[in-house]
mmCIF file of C-alpha atoms and ligand atoms in Angstrom:
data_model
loop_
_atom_site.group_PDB
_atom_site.id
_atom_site.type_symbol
_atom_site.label_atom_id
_atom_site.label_comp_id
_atom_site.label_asym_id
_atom_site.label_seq_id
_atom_site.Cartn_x
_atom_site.Cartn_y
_atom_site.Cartn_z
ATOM 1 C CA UNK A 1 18.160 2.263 -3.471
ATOM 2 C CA UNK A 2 20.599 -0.310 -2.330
ATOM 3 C CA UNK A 3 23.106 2.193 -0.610
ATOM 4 C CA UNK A 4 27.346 0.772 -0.241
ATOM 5 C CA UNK A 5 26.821 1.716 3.086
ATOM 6 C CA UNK A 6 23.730 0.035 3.998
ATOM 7 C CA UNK A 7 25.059 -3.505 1.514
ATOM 8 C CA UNK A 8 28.210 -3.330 3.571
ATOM 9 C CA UNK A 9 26.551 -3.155 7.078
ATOM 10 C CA UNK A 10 23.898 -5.957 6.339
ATOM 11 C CA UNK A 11 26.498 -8.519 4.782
ATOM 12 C CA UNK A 12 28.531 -7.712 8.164
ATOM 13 C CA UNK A 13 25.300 -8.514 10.080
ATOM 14 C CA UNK A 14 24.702 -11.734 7.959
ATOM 15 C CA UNK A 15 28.526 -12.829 8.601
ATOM 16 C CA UNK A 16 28.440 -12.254 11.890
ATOM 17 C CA UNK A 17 24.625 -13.626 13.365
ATOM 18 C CA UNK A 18 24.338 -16.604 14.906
ATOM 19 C CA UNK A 19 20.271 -16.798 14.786
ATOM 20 C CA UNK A 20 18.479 -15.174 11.759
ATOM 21 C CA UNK A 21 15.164 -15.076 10.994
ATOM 22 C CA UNK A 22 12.764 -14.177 7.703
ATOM 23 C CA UNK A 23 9.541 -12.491 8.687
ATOM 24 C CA UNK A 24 6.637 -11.675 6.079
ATOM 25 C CA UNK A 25 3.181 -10.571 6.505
ATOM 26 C CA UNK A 26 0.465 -12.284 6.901
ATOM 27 C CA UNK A 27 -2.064 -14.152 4.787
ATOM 28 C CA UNK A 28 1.051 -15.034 3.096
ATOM 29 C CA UNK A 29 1.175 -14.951 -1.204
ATOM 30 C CA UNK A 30 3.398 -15.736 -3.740
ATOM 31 C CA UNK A 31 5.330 -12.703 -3.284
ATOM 32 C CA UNK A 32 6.129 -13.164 0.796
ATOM 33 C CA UNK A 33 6.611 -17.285 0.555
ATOM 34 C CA UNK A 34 8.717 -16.748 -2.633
ATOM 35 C CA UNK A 35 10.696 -13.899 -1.382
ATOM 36 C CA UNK A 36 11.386 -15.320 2.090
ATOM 37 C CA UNK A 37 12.595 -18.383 0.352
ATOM 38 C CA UNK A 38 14.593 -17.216 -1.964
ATOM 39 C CA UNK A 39 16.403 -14.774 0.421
ATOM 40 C CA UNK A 40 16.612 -18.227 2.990
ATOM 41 C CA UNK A 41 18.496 -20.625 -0.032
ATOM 42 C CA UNK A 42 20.327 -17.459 -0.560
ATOM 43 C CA UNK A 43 21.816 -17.337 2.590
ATOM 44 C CA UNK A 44 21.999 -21.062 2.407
ATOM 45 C CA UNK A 45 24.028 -21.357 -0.341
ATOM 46 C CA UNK A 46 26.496 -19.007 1.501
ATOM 47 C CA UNK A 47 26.880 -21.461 4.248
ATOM 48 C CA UNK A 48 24.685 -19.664 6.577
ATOM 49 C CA UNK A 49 21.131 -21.133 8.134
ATOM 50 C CA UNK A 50 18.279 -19.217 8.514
ATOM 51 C CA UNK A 51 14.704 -19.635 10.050
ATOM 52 C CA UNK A 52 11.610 -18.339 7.963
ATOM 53 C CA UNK A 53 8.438 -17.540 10.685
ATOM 54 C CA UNK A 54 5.093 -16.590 9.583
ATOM 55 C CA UNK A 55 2.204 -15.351 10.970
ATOM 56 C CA UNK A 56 -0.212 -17.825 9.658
ATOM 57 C CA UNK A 57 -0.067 -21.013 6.720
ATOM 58 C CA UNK A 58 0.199 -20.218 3.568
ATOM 59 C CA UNK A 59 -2.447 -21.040 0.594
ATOM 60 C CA UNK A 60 -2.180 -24.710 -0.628
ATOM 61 C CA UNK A 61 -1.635 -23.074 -4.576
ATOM 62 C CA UNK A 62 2.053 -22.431 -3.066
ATOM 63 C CA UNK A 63 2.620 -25.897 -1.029
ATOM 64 C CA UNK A 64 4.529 -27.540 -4.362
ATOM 65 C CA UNK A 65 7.592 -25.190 -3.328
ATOM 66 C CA UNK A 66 10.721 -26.702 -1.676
ATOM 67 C CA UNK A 67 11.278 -25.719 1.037
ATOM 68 C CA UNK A 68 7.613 -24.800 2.525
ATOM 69 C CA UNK A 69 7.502 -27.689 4.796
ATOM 70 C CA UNK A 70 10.198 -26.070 7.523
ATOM 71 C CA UNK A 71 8.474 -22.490 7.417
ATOM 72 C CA UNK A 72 7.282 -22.002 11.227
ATOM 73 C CA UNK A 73 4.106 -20.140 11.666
ATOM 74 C CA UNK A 74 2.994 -18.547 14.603
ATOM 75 C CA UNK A 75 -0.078 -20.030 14.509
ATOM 76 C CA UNK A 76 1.044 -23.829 14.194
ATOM 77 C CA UNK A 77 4.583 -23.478 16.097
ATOM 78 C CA UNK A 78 3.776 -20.466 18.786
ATOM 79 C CA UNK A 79 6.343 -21.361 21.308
ATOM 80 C CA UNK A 80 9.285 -22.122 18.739
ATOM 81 C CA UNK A 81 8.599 -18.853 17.026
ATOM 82 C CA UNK A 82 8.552 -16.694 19.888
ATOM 83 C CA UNK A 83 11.890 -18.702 21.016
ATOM 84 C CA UNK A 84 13.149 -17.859 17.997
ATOM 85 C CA UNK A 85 12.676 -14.118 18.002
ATOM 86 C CA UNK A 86 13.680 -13.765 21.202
ATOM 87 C CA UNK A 87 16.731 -15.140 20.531
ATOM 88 C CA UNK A 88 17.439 -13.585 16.950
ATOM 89 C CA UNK A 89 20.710 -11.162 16.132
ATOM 90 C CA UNK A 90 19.011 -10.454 12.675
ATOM 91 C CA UNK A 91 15.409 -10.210 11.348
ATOM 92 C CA UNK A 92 14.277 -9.069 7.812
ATOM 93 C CA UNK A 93 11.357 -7.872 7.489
ATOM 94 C CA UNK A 94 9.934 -9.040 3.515
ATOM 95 C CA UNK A 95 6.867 -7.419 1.779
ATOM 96 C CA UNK A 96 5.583 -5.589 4.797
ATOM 97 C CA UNK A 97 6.055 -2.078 5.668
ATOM 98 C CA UNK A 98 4.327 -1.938 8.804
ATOM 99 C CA UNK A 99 5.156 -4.197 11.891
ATOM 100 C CA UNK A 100 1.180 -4.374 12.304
ATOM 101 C CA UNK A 101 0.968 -6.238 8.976
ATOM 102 C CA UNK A 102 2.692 -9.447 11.209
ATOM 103 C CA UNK A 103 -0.543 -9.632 13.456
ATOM 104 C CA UNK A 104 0.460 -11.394 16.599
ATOM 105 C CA UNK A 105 4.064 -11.757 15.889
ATOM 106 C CA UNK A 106 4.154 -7.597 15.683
ATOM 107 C CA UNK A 107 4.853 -7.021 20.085
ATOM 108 C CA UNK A 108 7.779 -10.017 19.776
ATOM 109 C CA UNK A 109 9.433 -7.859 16.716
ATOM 110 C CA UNK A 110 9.258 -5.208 18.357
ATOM 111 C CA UNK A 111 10.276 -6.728 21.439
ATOM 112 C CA UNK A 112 13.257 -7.956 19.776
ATOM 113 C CA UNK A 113 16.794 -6.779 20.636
ATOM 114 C CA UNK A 114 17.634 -7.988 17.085
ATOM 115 C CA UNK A 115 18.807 -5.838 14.302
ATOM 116 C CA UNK A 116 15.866 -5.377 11.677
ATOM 117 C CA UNK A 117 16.350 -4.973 7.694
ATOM 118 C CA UNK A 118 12.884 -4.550 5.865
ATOM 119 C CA UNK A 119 13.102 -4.972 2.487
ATOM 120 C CA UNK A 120 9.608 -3.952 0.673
ATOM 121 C CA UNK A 121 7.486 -2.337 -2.295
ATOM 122 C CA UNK A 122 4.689 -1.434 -0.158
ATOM 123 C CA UNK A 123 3.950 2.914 0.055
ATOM 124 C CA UNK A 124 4.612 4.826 3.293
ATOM 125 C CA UNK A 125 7.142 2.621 4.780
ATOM 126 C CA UNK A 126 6.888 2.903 8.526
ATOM 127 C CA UNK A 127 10.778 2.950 9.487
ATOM 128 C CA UNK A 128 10.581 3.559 12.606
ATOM 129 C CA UNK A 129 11.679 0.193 13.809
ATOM 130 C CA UNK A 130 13.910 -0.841 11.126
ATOM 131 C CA UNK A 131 17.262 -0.337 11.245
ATOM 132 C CA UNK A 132 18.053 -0.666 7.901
ATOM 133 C CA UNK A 133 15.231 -0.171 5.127
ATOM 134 C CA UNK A 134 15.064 -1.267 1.414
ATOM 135 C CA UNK A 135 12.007 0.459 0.089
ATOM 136 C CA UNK A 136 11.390 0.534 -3.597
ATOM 137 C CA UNK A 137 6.934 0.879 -4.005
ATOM 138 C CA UNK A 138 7.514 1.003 -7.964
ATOM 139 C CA UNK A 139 9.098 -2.510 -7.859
ATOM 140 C CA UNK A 140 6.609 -5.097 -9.138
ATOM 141 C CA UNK A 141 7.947 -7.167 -6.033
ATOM 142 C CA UNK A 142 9.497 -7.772 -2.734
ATOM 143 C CA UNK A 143 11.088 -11.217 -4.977
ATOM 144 C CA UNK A 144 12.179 -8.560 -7.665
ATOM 145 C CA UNK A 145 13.989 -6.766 -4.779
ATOM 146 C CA UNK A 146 15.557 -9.882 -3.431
ATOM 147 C CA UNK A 147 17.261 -10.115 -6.920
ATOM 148 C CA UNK A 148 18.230 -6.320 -7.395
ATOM 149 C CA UNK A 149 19.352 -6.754 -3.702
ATOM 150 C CA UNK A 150 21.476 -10.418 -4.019
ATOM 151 C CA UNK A 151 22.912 -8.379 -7.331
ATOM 152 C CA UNK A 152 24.103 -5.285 -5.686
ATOM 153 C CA UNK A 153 25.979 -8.041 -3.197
ATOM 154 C CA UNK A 154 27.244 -8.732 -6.220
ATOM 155 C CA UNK A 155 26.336 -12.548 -5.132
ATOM 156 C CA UNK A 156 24.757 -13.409 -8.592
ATOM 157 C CA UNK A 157 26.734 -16.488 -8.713
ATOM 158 C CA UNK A 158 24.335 -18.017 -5.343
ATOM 159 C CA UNK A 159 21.247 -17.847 -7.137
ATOM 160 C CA UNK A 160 20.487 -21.698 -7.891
ATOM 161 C CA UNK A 161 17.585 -23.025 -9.008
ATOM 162 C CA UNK A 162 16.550 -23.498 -4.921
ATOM 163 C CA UNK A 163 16.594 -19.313 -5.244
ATOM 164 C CA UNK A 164 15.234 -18.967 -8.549
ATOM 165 C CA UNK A 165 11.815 -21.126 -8.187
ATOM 166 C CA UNK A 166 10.340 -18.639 -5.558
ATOM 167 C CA UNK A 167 12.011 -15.745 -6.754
ATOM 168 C CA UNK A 168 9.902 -15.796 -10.026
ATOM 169 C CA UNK A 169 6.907 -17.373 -8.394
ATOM 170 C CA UNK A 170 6.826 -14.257 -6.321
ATOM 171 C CA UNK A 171 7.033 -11.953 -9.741
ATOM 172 C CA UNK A 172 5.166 -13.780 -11.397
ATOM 173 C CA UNK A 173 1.800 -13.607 -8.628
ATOM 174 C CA UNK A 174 2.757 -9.931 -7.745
ATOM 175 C CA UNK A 175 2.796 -8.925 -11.471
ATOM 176 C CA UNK A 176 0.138 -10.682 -12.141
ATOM 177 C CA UNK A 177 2.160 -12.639 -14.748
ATOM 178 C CA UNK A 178 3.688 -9.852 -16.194
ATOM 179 C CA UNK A 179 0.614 -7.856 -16.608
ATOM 180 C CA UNK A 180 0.628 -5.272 -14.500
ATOM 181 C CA UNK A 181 1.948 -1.886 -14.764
ATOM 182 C CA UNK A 182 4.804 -2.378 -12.257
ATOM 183 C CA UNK A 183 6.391 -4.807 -14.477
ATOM 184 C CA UNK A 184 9.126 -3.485 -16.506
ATOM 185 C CA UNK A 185 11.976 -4.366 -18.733
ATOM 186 C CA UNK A 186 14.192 -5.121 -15.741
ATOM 187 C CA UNK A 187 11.469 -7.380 -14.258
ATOM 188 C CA UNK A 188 11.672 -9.329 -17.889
ATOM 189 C CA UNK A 189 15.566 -8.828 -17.550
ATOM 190 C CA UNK A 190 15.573 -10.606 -14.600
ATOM 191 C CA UNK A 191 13.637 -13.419 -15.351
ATOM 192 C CA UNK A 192 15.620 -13.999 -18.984
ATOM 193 C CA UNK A 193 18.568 -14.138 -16.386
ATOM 194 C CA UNK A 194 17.225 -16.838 -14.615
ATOM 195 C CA UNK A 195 15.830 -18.278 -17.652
ATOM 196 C CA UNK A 196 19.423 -18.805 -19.127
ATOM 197 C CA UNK A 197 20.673 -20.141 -15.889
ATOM 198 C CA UNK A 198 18.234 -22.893 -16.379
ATOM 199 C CA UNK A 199 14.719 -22.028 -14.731
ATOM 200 C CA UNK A 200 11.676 -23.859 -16.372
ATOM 201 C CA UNK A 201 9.173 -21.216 -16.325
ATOM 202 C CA UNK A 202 6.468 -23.244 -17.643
ATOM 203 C CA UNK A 203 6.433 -25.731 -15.043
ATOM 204 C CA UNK A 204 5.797 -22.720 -12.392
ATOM 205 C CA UNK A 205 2.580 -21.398 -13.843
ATOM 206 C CA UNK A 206 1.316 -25.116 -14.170
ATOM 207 C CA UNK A 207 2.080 -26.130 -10.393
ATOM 208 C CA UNK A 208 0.695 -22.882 -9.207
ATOM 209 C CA UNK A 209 -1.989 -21.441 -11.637
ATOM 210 C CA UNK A 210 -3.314 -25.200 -13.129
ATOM 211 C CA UNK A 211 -3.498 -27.571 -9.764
ATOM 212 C CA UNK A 212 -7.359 -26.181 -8.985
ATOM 213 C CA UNK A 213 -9.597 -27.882 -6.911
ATOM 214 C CA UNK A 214 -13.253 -28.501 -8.700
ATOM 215 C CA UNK A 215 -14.849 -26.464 -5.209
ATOM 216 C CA UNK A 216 -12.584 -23.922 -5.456
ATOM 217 C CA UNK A 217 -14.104 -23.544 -9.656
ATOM 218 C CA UNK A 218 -17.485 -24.011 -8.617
ATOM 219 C CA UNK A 219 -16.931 -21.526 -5.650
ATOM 220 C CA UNK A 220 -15.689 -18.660 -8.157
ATOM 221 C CA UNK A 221 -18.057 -19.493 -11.237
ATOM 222 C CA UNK A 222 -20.717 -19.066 -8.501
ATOM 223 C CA UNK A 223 -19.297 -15.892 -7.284
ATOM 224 C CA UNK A 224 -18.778 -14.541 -10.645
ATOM 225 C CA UNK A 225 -22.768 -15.889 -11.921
ATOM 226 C CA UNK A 226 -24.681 -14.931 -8.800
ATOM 227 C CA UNK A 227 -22.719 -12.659 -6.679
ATOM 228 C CA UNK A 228 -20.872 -10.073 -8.970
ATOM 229 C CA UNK A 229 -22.546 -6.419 -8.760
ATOM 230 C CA UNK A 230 -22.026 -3.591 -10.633
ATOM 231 C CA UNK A 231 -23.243 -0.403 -8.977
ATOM 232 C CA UNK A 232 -25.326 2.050 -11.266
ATOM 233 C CA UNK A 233 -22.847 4.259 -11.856
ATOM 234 C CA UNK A 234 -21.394 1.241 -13.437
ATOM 235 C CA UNK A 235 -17.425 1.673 -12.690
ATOM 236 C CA UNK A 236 -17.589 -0.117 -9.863
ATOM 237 C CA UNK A 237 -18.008 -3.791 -8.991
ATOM 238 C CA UNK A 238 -17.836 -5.754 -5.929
ATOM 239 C CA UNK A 239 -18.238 -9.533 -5.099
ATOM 240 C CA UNK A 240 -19.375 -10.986 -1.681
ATOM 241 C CA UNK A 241 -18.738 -14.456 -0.004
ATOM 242 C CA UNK A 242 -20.711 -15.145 3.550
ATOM 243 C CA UNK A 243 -18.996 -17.913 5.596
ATOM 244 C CA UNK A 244 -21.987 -20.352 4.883
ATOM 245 C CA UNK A 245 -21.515 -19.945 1.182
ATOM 246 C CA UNK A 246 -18.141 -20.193 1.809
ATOM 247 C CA UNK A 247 -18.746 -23.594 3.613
ATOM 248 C CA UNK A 248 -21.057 -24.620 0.796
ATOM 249 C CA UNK A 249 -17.885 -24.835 -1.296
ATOM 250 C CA UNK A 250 -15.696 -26.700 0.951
ATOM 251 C CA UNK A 251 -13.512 -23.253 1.238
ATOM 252 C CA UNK A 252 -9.704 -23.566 1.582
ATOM 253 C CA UNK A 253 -7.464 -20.681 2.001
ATOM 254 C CA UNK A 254 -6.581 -19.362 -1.158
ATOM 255 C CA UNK A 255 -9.669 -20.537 -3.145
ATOM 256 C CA UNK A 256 -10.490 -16.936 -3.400
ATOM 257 C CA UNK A 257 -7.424 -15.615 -4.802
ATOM 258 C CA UNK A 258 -7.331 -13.612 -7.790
ATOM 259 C CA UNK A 259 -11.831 -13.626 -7.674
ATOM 260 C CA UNK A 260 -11.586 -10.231 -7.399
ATOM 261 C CA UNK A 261 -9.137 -9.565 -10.510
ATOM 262 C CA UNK A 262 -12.659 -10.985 -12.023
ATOM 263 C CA UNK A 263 -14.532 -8.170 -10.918
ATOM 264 C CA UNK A 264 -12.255 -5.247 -12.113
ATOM 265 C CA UNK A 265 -11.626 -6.951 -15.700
ATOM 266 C CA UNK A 266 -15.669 -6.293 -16.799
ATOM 267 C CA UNK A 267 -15.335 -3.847 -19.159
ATOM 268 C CA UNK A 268 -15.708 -0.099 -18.358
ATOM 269 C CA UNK A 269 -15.040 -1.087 -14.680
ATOM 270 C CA UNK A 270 -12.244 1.213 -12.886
ATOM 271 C CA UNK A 271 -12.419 -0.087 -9.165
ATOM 272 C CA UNK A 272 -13.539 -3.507 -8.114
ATOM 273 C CA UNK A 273 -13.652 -4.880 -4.270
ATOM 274 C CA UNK A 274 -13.937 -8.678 -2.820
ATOM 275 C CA UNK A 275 -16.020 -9.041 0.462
ATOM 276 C CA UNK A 276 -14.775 -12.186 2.394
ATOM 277 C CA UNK A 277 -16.795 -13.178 5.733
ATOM 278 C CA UNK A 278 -15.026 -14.099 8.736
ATOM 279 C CA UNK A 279 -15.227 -15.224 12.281
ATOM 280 C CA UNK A 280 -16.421 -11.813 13.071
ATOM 281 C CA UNK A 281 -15.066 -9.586 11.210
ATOM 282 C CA UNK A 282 -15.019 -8.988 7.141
ATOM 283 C CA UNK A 283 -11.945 -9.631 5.307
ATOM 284 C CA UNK A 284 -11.740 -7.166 2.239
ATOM 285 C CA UNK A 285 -9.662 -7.277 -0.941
ATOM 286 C CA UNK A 286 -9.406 -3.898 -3.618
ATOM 287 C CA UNK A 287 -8.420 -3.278 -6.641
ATOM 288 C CA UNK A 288 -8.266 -0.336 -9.090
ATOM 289 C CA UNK A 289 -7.155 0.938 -12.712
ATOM 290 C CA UNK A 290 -5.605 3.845 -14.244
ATOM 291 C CA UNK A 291 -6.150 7.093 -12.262
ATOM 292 C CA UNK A 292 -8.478 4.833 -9.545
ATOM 293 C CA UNK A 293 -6.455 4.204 -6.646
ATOM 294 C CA UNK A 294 -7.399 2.305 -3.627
ATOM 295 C CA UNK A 295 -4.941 2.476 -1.186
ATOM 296 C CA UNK A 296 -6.368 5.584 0.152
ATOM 297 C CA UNK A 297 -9.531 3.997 -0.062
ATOM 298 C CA UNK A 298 -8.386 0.944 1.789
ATOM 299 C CA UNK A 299 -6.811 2.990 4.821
ATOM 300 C CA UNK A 300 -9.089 5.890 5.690
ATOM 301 C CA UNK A 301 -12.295 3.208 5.462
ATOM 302 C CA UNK A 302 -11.137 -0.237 6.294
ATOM 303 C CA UNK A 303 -7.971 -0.298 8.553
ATOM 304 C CA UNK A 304 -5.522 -1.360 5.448
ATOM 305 C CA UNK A 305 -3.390 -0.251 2.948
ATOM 306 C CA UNK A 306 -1.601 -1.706 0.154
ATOM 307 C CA UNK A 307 -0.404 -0.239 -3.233
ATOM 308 C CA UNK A 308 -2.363 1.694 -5.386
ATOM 309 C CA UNK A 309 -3.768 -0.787 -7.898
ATOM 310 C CA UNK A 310 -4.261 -3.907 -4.955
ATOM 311 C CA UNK A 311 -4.869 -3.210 -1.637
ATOM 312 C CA UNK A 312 -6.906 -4.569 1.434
ATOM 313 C CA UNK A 313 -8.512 -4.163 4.276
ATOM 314 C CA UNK A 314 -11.362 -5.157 7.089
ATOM 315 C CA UNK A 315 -14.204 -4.232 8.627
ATOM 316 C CA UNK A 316 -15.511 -5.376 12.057
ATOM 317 C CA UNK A 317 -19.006 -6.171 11.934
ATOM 318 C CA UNK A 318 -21.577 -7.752 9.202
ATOM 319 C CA UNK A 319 -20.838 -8.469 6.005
ATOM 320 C CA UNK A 320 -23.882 -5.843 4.813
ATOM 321 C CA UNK A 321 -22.799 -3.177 6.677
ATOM 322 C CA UNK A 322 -19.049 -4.132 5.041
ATOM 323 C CA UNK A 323 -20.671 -3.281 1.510
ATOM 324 C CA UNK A 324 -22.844 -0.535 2.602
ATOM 325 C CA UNK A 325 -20.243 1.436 4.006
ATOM 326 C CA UNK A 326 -18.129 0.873 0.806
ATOM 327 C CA UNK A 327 -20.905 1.695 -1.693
ATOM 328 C CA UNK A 328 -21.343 4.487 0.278
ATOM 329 C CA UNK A 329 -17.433 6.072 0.541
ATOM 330 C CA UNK A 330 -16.443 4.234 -3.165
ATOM 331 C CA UNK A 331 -17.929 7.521 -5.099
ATOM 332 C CA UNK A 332 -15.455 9.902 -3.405
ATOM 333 C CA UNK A 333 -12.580 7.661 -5.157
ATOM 334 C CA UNK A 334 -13.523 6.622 -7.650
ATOM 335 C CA UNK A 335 -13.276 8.927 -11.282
HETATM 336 P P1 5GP B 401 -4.899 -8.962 -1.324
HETATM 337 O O1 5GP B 401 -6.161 -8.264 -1.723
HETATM 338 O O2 5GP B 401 -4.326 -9.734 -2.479
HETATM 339 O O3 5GP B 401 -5.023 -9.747 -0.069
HETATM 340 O O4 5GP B 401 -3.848 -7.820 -0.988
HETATM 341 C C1 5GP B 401 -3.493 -6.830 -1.918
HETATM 342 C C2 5GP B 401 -2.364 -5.975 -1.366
HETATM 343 O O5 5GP B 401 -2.805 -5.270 -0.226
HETATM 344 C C3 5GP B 401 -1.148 -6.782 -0.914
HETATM 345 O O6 5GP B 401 0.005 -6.056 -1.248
HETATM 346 C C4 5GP B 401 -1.295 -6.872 0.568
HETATM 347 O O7 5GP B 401 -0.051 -6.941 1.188
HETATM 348 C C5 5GP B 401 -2.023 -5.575 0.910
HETATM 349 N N1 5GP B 401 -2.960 -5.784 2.021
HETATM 350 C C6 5GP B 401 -3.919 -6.736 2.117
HETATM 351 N N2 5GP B 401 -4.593 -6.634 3.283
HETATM 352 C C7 5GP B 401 -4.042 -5.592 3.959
HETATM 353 C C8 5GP B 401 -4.292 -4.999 5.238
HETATM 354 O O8 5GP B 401 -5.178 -5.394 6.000
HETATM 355 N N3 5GP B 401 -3.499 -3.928 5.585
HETATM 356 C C9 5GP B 401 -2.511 -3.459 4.752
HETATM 357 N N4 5GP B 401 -1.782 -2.416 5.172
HETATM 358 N N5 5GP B 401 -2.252 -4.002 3.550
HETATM 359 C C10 5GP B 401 -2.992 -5.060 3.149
HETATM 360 MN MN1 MN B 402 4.513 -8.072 -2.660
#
């Protein structure tokens, strides 16, 4: 995966660039703040700065991370970022394999003279604009990479505890803490690495998993109690949010996260889905087990992709006609 060739060329580029800069997609998670982090304190810690630029914020679950503070979005810091990747010699490209997945940043990558090194677990990378691509879709994570990647440097030695925080947050969310298939004994190898070289664990899954705000539990034991559905042919399950129940709750970003994990652990359940009502448009979330897939599902219906057990999507229009057209194409998926 991480060819000589392709190390050697990519250290030269980091050695030699005077402006680099850390993209990841948007609607950021654990997995694209923790990986663009640790790959920034990485570089860091080799004496060389880098700028992290984001589409949009990130959810307030992740905000206890050093290091969030100086992460430019596009949304908050337009002009700087667009400065920025005009002016870049090196971009990577995190936990995206599409330069669509950057919304409005996508035309300046693209734009940019820079040279591009996506590193990603995401299927069907789109290379086409990369120069250099690190692809692995059975890695549990883009922050698993980072290690495997930082390793093959054989740079081991630069992972500090500035590296190591988001490097397992990022495992941690993508696996689902260790839960998911994708995880595997190098995952756990990884983390005992980081564990001996001093990483408190514990203290992670407290800042991010046990720092909830009483609307966001009200907003999911409601969505759970009164807006969980399980179609007839009861394998499938899907939960809906408007944007005035959404208000109800005092909605943050990232209040939702993980609802519709909810939804796919009822028992007997194979594929679940989370309906999330926009300013126009519905935001949609999937999920699936065992031989259910929903990547497929997400792109040929809803504009997305993702992996096979969590994907997402959107649909432009009502939220009903969101779940009606999914209730309707779910059957040919499902088995
Ligand atoms: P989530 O449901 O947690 O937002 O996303 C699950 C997975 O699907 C993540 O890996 C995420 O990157 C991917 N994903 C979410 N929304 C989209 C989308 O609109 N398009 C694509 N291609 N992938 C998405
Ligand atoms: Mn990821």
């Amino acid at each position: 995966m991480f060819v000589k060739k392709d190390l050697i060329q990519v250290q030269d580029w980091i050695n030699n660039s005077k402006n680099i800069i850390i993209t990841a997609h948007k609607s950021p998670d654990g997995d694209s703040i923790g990986s663009s982090l640790a790959l920034h304190y990485f570089l860091k810690n080799l004496g060389i700065e880098s700028t992290v630029c984001h589409p949009d914020k990130m959810p307030y679950f992740l905000s206890w991370i050093e290091g969030t503070n100086d992460i430019l979005t596009y949304e908050q810091n337009k002009e700087e970022v667009i400065d920025k990747m005009a002016s870049a010699d090196l971009i990577f490209c995190l936990d995206y394999n599409t330069p669509f997945r950057i919304g409005k940043m996508t035309q300046h990558l693209l734009d940019s003279t820079a040279k591009k090194v996506m590193i990603d677990h995401h299927q069907d990378p789109n290379t086409e604009f990369v120069d250099i691509l690190f692809s692995d879709p059975k890695n549990s994570s883009t922050c698993q990479l980072i290690y495997e990647f930082i390793e093959s440097l054989g740079q081991l030695e630069h992972i500090d505890n500035l590296v190591a925080v988001p490097m397992y947050t990022g495992i941690m969310t993508d696996t689902g803490s260790f839960r998911f298939p994708s995880t595997t004994a190098k995952t756990h190898n990884i983390v005992g690495h980081l564990i001996n070289n001093g990483l408190n664990t514990s203290a992670i899954h407290e800042n991010t998993f046990d720092t909830n705000s009483l609307s966001k539990l009200k907003l999911n034991g409601y969505a759970i109690s009164e807006k969980l559905v399980i179609m007839p042919n009861e394998k499938v399950a899907y939960i809906s949010l408007s944007s005035q129940e959404l208000k109800d709750f005092n909605y943050t970003k990232g209040d939702t996260e993980g609802l519709v994990n909810r939804a796919l652990g009822v028992n007997g359940i194979k594929m679940a889905a989370f309906f999330k009502e926009d300013d126009g448009y519905v935001k949609i979330s999937f999920r699936g087990k065992g031989e259910n897939h929903v990547n497929l599902l997400a792109n040929e219906n809803f504009e997305g992709g993702g992996h096979i057990y969590a994907a997402g999507g959107k649909f432009d229009g009502k939220l009903e006609d969101a779940i009606a057209k999914y209730v309707t194409v779910v059957e040919k998926y499902v088995k």
